[in-house]
Coordinates of C-alpha atoms in Angstrom, one line a residue:
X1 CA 0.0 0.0 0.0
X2 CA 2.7 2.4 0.9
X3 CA 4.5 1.5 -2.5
X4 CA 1.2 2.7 -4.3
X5 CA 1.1 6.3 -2.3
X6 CA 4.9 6.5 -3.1
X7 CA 4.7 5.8 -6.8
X8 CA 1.3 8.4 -7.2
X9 CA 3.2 10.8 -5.3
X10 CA 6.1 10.7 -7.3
X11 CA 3.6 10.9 -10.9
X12 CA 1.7 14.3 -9.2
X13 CA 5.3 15.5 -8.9
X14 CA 6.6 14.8 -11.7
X15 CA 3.1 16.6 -13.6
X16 CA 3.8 19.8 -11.3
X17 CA 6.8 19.9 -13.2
X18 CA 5.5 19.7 -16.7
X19 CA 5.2 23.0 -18.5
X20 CA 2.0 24.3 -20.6
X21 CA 3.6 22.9 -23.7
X22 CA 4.2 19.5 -22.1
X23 CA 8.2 19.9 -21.7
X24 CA 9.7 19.3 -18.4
X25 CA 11.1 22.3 -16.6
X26 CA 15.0 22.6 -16.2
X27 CA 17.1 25.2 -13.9
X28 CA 18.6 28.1 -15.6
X29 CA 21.7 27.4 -16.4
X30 CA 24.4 30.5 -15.7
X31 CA 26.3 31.8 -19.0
X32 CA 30.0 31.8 -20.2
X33 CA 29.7 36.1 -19.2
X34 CA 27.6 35.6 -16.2
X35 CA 30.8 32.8 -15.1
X36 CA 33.6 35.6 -16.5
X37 CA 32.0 38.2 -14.7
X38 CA 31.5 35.7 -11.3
X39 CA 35.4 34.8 -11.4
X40 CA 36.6 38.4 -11.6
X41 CA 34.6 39.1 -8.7
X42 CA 36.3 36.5 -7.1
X43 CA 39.5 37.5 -8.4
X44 CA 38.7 41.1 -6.6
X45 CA 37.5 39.8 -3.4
X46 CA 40.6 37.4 -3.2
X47 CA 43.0 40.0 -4.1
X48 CA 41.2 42.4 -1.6
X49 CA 41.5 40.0 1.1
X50 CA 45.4 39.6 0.8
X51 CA 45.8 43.2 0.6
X52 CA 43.7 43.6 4.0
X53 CA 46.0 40.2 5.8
X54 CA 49.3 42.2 4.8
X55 CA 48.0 45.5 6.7
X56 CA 46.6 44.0 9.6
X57 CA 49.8 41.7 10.7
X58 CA 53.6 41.1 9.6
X59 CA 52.3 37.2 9.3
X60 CA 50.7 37.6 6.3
X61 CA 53.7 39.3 4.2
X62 CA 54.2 36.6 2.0
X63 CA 50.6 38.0 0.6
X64 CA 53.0 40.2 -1.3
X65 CA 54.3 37.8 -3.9
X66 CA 51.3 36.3 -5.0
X67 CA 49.9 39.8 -5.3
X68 CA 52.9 40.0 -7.8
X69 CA 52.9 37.1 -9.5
X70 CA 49.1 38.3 -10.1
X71 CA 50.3 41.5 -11.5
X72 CA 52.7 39.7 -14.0
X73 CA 50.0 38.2 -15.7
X74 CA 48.9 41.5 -17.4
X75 CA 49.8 40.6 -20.6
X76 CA 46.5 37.4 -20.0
X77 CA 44.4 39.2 -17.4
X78 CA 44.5 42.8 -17.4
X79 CA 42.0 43.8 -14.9
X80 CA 43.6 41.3 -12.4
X81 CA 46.7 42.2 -12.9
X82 CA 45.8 45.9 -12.5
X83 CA 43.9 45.5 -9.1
X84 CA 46.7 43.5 -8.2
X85 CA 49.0 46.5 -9.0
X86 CA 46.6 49.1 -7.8
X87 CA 46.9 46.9 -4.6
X88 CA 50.5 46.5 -4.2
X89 CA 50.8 50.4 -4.2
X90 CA 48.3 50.8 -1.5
X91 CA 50.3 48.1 0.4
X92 CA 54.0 50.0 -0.4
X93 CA 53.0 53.2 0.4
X94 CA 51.3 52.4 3.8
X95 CA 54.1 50.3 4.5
X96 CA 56.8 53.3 3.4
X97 CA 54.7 55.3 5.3
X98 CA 55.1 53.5 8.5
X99 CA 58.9 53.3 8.3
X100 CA 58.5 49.3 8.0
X101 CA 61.1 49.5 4.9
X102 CA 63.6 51.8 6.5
X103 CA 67.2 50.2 8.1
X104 CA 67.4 50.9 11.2
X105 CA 70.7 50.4 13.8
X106 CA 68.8 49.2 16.3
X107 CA 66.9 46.9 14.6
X108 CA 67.5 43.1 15.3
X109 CA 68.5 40.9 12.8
X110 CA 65.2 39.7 12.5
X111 CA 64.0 42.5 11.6
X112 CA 66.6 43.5 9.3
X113 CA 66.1 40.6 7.2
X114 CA 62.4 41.5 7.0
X115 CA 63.1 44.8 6.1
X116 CA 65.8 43.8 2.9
X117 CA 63.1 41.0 1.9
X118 CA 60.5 43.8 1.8
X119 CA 63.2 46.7 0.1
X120 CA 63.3 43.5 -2.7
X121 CA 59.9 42.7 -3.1
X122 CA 59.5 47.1 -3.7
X123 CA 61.9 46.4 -6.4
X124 CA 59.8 42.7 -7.7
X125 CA 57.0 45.1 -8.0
X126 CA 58.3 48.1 -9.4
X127 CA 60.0 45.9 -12.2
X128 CA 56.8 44.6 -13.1
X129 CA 55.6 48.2 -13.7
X130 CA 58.5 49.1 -15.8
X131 CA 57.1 45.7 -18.1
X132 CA 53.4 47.3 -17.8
X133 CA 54.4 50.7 -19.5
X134 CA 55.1 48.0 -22.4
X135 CA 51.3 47.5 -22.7
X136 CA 48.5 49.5 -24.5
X137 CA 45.5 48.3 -21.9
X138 CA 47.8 49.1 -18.4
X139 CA 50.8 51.4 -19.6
X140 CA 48.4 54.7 -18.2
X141 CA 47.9 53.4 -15.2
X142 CA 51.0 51.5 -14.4
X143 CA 52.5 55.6 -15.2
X144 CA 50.2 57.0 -12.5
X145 CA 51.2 53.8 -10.1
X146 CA 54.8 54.3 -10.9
X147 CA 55.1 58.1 -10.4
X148 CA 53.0 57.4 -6.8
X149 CA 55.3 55.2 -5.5
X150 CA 58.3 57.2 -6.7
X151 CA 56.8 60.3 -4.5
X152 CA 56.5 57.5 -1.3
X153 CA 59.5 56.0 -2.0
X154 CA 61.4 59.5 -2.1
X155 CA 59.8 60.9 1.3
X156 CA 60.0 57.6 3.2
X157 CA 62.3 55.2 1.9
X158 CA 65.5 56.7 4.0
X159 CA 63.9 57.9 7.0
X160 CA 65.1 60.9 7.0
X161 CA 63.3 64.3 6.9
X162 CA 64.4 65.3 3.9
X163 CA 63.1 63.7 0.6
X164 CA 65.6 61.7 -1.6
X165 CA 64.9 61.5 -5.2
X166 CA 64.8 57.8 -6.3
X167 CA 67.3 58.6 -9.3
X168 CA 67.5 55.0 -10.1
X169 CA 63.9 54.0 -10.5
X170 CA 63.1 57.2 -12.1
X171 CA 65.6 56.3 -14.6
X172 CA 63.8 52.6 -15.5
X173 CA 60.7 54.6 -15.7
X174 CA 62.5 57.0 -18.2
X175 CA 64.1 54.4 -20.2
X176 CA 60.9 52.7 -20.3
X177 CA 58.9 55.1 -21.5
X178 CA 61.4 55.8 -24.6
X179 CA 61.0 51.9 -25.3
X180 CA 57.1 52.0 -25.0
X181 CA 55.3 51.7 -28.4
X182 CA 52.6 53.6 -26.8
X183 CA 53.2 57.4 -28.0
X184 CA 50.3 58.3 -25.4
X185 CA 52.2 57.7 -22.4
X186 CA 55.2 60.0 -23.2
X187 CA 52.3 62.7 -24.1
X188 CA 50.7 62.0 -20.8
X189 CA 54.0 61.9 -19.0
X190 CA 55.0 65.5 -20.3
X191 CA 51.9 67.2 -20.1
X192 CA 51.2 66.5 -16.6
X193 CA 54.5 65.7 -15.5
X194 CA 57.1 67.7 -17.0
X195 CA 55.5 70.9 -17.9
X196 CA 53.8 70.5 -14.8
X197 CA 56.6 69.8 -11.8
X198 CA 60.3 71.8 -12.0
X199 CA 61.8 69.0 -10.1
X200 CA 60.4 66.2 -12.9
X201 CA 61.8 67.7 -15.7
X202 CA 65.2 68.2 -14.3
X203 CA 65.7 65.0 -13.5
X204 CA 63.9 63.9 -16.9
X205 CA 66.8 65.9 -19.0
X206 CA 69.7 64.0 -16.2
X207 CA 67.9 60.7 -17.2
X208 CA 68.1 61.5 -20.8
X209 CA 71.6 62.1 -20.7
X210 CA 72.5 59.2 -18.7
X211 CA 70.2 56.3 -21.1
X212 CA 71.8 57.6 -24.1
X213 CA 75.4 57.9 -22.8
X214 CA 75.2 54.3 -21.2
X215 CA 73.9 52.7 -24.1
X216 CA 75.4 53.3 -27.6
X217 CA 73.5 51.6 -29.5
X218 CA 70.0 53.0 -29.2
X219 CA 67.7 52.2 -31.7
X220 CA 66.6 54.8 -34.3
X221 CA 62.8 54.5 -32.7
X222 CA 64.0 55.0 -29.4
X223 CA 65.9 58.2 -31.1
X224 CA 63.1 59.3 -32.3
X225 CA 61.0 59.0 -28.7
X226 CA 63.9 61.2 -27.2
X227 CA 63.4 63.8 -29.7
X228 CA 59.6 63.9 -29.8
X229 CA 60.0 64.2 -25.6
X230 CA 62.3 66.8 -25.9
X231 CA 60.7 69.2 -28.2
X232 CA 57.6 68.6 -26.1
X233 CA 59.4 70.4 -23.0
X234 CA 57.8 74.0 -23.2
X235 CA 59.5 77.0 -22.5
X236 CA 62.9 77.8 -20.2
X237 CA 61.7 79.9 -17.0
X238 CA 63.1 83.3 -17.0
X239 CA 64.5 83.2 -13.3
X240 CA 65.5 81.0 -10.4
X241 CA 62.1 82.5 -8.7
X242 CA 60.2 80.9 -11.3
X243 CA 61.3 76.7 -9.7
X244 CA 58.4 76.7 -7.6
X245 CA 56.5 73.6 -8.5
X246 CA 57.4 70.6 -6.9
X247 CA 56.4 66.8 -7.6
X248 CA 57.6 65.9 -4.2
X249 CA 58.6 68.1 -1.3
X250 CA 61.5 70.9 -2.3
X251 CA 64.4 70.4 -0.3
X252 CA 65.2 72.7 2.7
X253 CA 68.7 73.8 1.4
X254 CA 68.3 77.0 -1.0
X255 CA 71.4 76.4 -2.3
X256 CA 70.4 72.9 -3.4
X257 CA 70.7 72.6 -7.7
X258 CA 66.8 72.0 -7.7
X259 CA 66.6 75.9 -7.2
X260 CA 69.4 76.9 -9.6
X261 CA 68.5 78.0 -13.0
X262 CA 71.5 77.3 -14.5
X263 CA 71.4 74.3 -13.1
X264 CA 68.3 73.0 -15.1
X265 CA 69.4 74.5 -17.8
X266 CA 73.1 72.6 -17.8
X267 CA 70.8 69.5 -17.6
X268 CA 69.0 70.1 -20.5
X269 CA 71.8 71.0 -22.4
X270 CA 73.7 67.8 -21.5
X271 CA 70.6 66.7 -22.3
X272 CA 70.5 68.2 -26.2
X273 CA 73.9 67.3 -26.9
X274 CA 73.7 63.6 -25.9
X275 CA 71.1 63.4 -28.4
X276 CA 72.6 65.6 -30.7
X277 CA 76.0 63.7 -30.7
X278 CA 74.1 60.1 -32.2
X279 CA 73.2 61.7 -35.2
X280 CA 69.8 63.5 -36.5
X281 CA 68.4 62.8 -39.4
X282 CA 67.3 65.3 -42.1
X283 CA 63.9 65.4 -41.0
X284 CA 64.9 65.8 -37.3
X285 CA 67.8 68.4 -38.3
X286 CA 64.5 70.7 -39.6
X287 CA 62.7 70.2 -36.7
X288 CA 65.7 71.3 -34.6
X289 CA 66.4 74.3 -36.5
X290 CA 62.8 75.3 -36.8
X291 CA 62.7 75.7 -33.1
X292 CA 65.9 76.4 -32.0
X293 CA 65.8 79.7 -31.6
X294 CA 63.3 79.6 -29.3
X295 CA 63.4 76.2 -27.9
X296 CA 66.5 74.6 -27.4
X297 CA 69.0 77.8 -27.4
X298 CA 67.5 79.3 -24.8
X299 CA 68.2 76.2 -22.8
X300 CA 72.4 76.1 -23.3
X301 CA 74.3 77.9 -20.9
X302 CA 76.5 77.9 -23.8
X303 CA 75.4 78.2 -26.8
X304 CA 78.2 78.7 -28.2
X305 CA 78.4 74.7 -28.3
X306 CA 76.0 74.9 -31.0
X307 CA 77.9 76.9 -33.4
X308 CA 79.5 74.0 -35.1
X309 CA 75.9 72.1 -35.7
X310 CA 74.5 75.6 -37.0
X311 CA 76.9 76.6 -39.2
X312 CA 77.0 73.6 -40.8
X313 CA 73.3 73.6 -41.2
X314 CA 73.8 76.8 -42.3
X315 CA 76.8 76.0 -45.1
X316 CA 74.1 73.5 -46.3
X317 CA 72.0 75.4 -48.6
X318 CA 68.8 75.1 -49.3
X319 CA 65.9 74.6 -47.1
X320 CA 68.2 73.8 -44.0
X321 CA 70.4 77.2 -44.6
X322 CA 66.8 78.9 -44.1
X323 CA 65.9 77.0 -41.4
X324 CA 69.2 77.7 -39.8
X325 CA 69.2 81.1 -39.9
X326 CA 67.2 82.2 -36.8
X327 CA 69.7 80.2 -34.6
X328 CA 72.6 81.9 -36.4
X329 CA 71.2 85.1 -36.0
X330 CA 70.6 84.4 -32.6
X331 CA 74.3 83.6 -31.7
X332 CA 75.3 86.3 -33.4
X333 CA 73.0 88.5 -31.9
X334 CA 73.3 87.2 -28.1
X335 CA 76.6 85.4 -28.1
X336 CA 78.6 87.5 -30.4
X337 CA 79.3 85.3 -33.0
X338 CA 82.1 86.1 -35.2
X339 CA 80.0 84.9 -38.8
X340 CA 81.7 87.7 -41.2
X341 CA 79.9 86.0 -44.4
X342 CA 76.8 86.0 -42.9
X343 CA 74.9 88.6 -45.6
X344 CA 76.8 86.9 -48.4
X345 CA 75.2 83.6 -47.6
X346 CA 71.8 85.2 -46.7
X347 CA 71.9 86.7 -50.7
X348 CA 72.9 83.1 -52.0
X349 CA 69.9 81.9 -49.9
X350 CA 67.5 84.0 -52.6
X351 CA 66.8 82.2 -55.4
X352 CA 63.7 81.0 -57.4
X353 CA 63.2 77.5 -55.4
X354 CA 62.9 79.8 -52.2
X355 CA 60.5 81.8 -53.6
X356 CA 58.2 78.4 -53.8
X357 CA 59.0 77.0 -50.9
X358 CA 56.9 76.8 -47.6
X359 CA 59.4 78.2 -45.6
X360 CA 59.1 81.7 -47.7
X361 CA 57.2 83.0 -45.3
X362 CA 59.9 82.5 -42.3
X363 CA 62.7 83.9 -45.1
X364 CA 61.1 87.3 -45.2
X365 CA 60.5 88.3 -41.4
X366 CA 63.9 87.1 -41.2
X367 CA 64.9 89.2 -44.2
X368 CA 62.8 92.1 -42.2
X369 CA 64.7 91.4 -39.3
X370 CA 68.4 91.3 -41.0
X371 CA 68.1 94.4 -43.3
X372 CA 66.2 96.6 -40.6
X373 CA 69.2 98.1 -39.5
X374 CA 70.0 101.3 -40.4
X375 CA 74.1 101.0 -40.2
X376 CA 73.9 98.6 -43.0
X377 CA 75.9 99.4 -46.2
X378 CA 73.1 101.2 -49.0
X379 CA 74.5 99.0 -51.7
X380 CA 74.0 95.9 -49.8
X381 CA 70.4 96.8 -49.2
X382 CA 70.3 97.5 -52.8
X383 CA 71.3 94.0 -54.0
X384 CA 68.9 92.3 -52.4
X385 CA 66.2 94.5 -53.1
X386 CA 67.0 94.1 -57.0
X387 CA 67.8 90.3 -56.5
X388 CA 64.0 90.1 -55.4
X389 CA 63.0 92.0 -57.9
X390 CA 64.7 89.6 -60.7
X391 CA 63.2 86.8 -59.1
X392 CA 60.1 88.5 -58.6
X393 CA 59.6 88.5 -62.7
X394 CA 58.8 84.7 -62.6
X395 CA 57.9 84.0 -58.9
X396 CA 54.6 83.2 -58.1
X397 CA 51.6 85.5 -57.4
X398 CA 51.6 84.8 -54.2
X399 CA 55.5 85.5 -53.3
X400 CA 55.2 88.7 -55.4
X401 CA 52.5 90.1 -53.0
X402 CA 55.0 89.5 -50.3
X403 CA 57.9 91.2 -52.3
X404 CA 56.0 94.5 -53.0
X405 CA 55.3 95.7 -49.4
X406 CA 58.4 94.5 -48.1
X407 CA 60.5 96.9 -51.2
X408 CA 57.9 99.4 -49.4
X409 CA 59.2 99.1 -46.5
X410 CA 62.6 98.5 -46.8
X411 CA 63.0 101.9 -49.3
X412 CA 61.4 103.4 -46.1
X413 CA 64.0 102.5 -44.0
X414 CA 67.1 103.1 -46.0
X415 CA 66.1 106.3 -48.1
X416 CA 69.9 106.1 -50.1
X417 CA 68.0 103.2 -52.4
X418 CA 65.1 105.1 -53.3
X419 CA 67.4 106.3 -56.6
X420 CA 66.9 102.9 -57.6
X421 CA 62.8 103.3 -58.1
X422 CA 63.7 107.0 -59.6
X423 CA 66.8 107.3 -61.9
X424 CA 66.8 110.3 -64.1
X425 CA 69.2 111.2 -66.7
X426 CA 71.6 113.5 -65.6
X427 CA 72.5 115.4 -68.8
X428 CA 70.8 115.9 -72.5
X429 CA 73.2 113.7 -74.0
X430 CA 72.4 110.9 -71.5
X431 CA 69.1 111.1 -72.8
X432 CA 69.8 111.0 -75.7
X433 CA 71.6 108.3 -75.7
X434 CA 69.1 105.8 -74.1
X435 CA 66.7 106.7 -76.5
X436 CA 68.6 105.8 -79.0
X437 CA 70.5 102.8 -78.0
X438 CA 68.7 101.9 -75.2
X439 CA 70.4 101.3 -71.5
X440 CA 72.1 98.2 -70.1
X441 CA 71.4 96.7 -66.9
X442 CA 74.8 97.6 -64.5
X443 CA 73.1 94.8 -62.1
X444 CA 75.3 91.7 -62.3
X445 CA 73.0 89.0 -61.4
X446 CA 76.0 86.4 -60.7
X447 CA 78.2 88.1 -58.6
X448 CA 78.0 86.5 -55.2
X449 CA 79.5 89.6 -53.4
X450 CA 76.6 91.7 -52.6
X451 CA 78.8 94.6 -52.2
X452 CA 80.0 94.0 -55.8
X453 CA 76.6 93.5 -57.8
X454 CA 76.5 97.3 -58.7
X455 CA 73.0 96.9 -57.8
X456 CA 72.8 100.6 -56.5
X457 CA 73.4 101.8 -59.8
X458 CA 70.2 99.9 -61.6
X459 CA 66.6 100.5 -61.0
X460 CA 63.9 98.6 -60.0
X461 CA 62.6 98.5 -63.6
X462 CA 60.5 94.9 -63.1
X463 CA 58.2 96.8 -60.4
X464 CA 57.1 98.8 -63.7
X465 CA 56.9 95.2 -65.9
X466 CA 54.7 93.8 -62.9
X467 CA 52.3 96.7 -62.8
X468 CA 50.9 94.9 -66.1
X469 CA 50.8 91.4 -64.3
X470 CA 48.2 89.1 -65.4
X471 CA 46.9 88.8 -61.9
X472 CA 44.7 92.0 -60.8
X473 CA 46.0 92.1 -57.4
X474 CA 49.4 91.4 -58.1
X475 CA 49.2 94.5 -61.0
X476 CA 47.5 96.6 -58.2
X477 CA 49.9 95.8 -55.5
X478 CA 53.1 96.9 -58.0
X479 CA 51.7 100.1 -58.5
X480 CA 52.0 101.4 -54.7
X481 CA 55.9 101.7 -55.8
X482 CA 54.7 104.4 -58.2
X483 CA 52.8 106.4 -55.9
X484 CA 53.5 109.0 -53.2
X485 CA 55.1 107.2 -50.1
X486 CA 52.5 108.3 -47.4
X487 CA 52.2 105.3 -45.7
X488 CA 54.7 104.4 -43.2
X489 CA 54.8 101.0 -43.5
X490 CA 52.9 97.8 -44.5
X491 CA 52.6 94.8 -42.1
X492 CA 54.4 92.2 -43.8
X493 CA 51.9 89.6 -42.0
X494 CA 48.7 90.5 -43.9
X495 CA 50.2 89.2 -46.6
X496 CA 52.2 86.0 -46.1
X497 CA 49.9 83.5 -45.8
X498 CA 48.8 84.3 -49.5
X499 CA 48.8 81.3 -51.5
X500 CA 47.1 80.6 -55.0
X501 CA 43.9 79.0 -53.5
X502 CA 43.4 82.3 -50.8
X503 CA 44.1 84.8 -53.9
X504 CA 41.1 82.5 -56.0
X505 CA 38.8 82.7 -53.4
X506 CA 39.6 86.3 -52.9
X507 CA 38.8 86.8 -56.3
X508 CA 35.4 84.0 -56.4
X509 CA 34.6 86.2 -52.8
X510 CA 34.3 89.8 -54.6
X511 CA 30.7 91.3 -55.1
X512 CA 30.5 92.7 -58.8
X513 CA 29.7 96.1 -58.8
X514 CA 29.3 96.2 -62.7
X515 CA 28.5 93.6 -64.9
X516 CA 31.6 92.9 -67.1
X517 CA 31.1 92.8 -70.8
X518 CA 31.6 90.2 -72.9
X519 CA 31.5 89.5 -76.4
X520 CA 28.0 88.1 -77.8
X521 CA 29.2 86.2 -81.1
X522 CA 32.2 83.2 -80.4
X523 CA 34.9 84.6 -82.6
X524 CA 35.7 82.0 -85.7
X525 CA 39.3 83.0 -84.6
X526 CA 41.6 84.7 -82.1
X527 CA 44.4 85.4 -84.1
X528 CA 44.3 87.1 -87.5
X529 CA 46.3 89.0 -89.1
X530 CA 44.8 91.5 -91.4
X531 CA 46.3 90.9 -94.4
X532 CA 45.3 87.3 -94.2
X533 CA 41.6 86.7 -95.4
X534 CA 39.5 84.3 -93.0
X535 CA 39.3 81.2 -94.6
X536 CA 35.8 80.5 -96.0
X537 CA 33.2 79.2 -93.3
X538 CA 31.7 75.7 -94.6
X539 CA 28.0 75.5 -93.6
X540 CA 27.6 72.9 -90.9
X541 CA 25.1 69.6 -91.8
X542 CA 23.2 70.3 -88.9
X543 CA 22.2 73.9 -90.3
X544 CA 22.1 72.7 -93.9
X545 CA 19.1 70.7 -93.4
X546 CA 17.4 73.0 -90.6
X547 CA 15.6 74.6 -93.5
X548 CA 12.2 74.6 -94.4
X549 CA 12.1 77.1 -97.1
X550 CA 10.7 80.8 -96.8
X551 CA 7.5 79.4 -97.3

């Protein structure tokens, strides 16, 4: 009897189970995300609890190494091995804090050896960030983990009251940066470290020095991360008073190098020439020169070390002897260099691949710079002003709007060549004779000597030749030369970005006024002459049979 109840009991269960469409129902089972997501919790929680076991007792400190081991594995689990990281700092820096890595004399030997184990374990973990700036997913944070446990490190490591820069693992961090393939990181690291922190980018230009010096052979990528970091370093402060942001607390001593100006700036020169010494490549040589003036020279406490690199750039030719020039100038203007060829290699610089080159804007403010001076020799003004004004003949419409103003203002500032826009005859017979024969050029367009072109003799006849240019503004422009000099000068800047798309959309830009007139009938032909009868017209098929008779 019981058997019976058993067996009907188990049938009414087994119906309770049934579902409306007759299928037994099963448990839901969990998913592979709903599992992924379960383990990293437990991953968390785990690495949670050994982080709260090393804090509360000096029993648990081999909690350290598997947190470490853990943070290896970034390259398989990078969200464990970043809370295992993130972890590891909070463990360092409360154990920095409390003075448990500091050697002490009275310490036993017990404790000794618990302090080296921990001192090697700071170094297991802060290799392991050095590999992390390696990776795309963690290099960010390992940074900000790395930089916080240089500033603990630095304050607490010795014990002492004053902070101690941790030269040696800044350096790794350096180093690793420049090996990183991740450009972001050395953008983050100068942006908000730096330009930000005095202390930082001092001992970023010693670190520099000191990975390029040690190893020779440095790859042509890592070159290249050097040089991007470098020219990323804004502006030199003008004054000691100015080193007054610190990444970890200033030292007490005034007279330490961290407040020295030319202290920093002997760092970053070091710093320059290390790189500088490997070799640059062409590109690199541009981007030196194109911000060397005010960017690197600043930096040198000599720049007269640079003197040999720039006057070889200089010696170059070309786009490089432009580029060159500011940082020339600049020696010769604030170190005295002795350069005494300098004008002679500006004119050779002026030639008709300048004129179409990108860097013609930087050659005239320079040229605006050079021949402001009013000391200078008239004749060598005037050779350069009628060099121009050959070149100007075939340049481009949007160099010859440059050239214009800047004869304006040049005849402005050295009156002795305004003979050259108004040479008159002196005698009857002078006259004469160049209306008869005609006048040769005394401008000798090949002599290198500026001082020898007999340049102050000519005129500026092409002014008169570009006054019928075939471009409207260019022919409007020219004809300023001919008129009264009431304006004092032209602002060379209004005009140099002009290029043949701005001077077309100028021109698509204008608002017609008048209607221009234009012919009605297509002419048969443009050029006739008129003793040659137009050939007879032959009457097209289309209009022969497009006629239905006067009817």
């Amino acid at each position: 009897m019981r058997g019976t109840t058993s067996e009907a009991g188990a049938k009414s269960a087994s119906k309770r189970k049934l579902q409306q469409n007759g299928e037994p129902s099963k448990k839901r089972r969990k998913s592979a995300g709903d599992q992924e997501q379960d383990t990293k919790a437990d991953h968390k929680a785990h690495i949670k609890t050994l982080e709260s076991e090393i804090l509360e007792s000096r029993k648990h400190y081999n909690n350290i190494p598997t947190l470490i081991s853990l943070a290896e594995t970034h390259s398989e689990d990078t969200e464990a091995a970043l809370a295992a990281a993130e972890s590891l700092c909070r463990v360092f820096i409360r154990l920095l804090a409390s003075g448990n890595l500091v050697k002490k004399k009275e310490s036993s030997e017990k404790d000794a050896t618990v302090v080296t184990w921990l001192r090697q374990r700071l170094a297991d973990y802060q290799a392991v960030l050095l590999s992390m700036l390696q990776s795309e997913s963690c290099g960010l944070e390992a940074l900000l983990l790395a930089m916080s446990i240089l500033k603990a490190q630095a304050q607490h490591m010795d014990g002492k009251e004053e902070p101690t820069f941790p030269r040696s693992f800044f350096k790794g961090v350096v180093g690793a940066l420049f090996q990183s393939p991740v450009e972001q990181l050395r953008e983050e690291f100068s942006e908000n470290f730096i330009n930000e922190y005095d202390d930082i980018r001092f001992y970023t230009f010693q670190a520099i020095k000191d990975f390029l010096t040690e190893d020779q052979n440095v790859g042509e990528d890592t070159r290249k991360a050097v040089f991007a970091l470098l020219l990323q370093i804004e502006d030199v402060p003008s004054s000691s008073e100015e080193l007054e942001d610190f990444f970890i607390d200033p030292p007490k001593k005034k007279k330490h190098p961290l407040y020295s100006l030319s202290q920093h700036k002997k760092q970053a020169q070091e710093a320059w020439l290390s790189l500088m010494n490997l070799g640059l490549s062409k590109e690199q040589r541009k981007k030196v020169l194109e911000v060397m003036a005010t960017s690197i020279a600043p930096w040198f406490i000599k720049p007269e070390l640079l003197m040999d690199f720039l006057t070889d750039c200089y010696n170059t030719g070309g786009s490089i002897s432009l580029l060159a020039l500011s940082g020339v100038f600049y020696l010769i203007q604030e170190r005295n260099l002795d350069y005494p060829l300098f004008y002679t290699k500006l004119y050779s610089l002026l030639d008709a691949d300048m004129l179409h080159s990108k860097y013609r804007s930087r050659l005239f403010r320079l040229l605006d710079t050079f021949l402001g001076s009013s000391h200078l020799p008239a004749a060598l003004v005037a050779s350069f002003i009628k060099r121009l004004a050959r070149l100007a003949l075939n340049a481009p419409p949007s160099a010859i709007v440059v050239i214009v103003p800047w004869f304006y203002n040049i005849f402005k500032k050295h009156p002795l060549c305004t003979f050259m826009m108004h040479r008159v005859p002196r005698s009857p017979e002078e006259k004469a004779l160049i209306e008869s024969e005609g006048l040769d050029d005394p401008f000798l367009p090949f002599e290198e000597d500026p001082m020898e072109t007999h340049a102050i003799e000519s005129c500026v006849w092409e002014i008169v030749q570009l006054q019928s240019h075939y471009h409207p503004n260019v022919a409007t422009i020219a004809k300023i030369i001919s008129e009264q000099f009431t304006k004092q000068s032209y602002s060379l800047e209004d005009f140099l970005d002009h290029s043949y798309g701005s001077l077309i959309e100028a021109e698509m830009s204008k608002s017609i006024k008048k209607t221009p007139v234009v012919e009605f009938a297509i002419p048969k032909r443009v050029l006739i002459k008129s003793s040659e009868p137009a050939p007879e017209e032959k009457e097209s098929l289309l209009v022969s049979l497009w006629d239905f008779g006067s009817s």
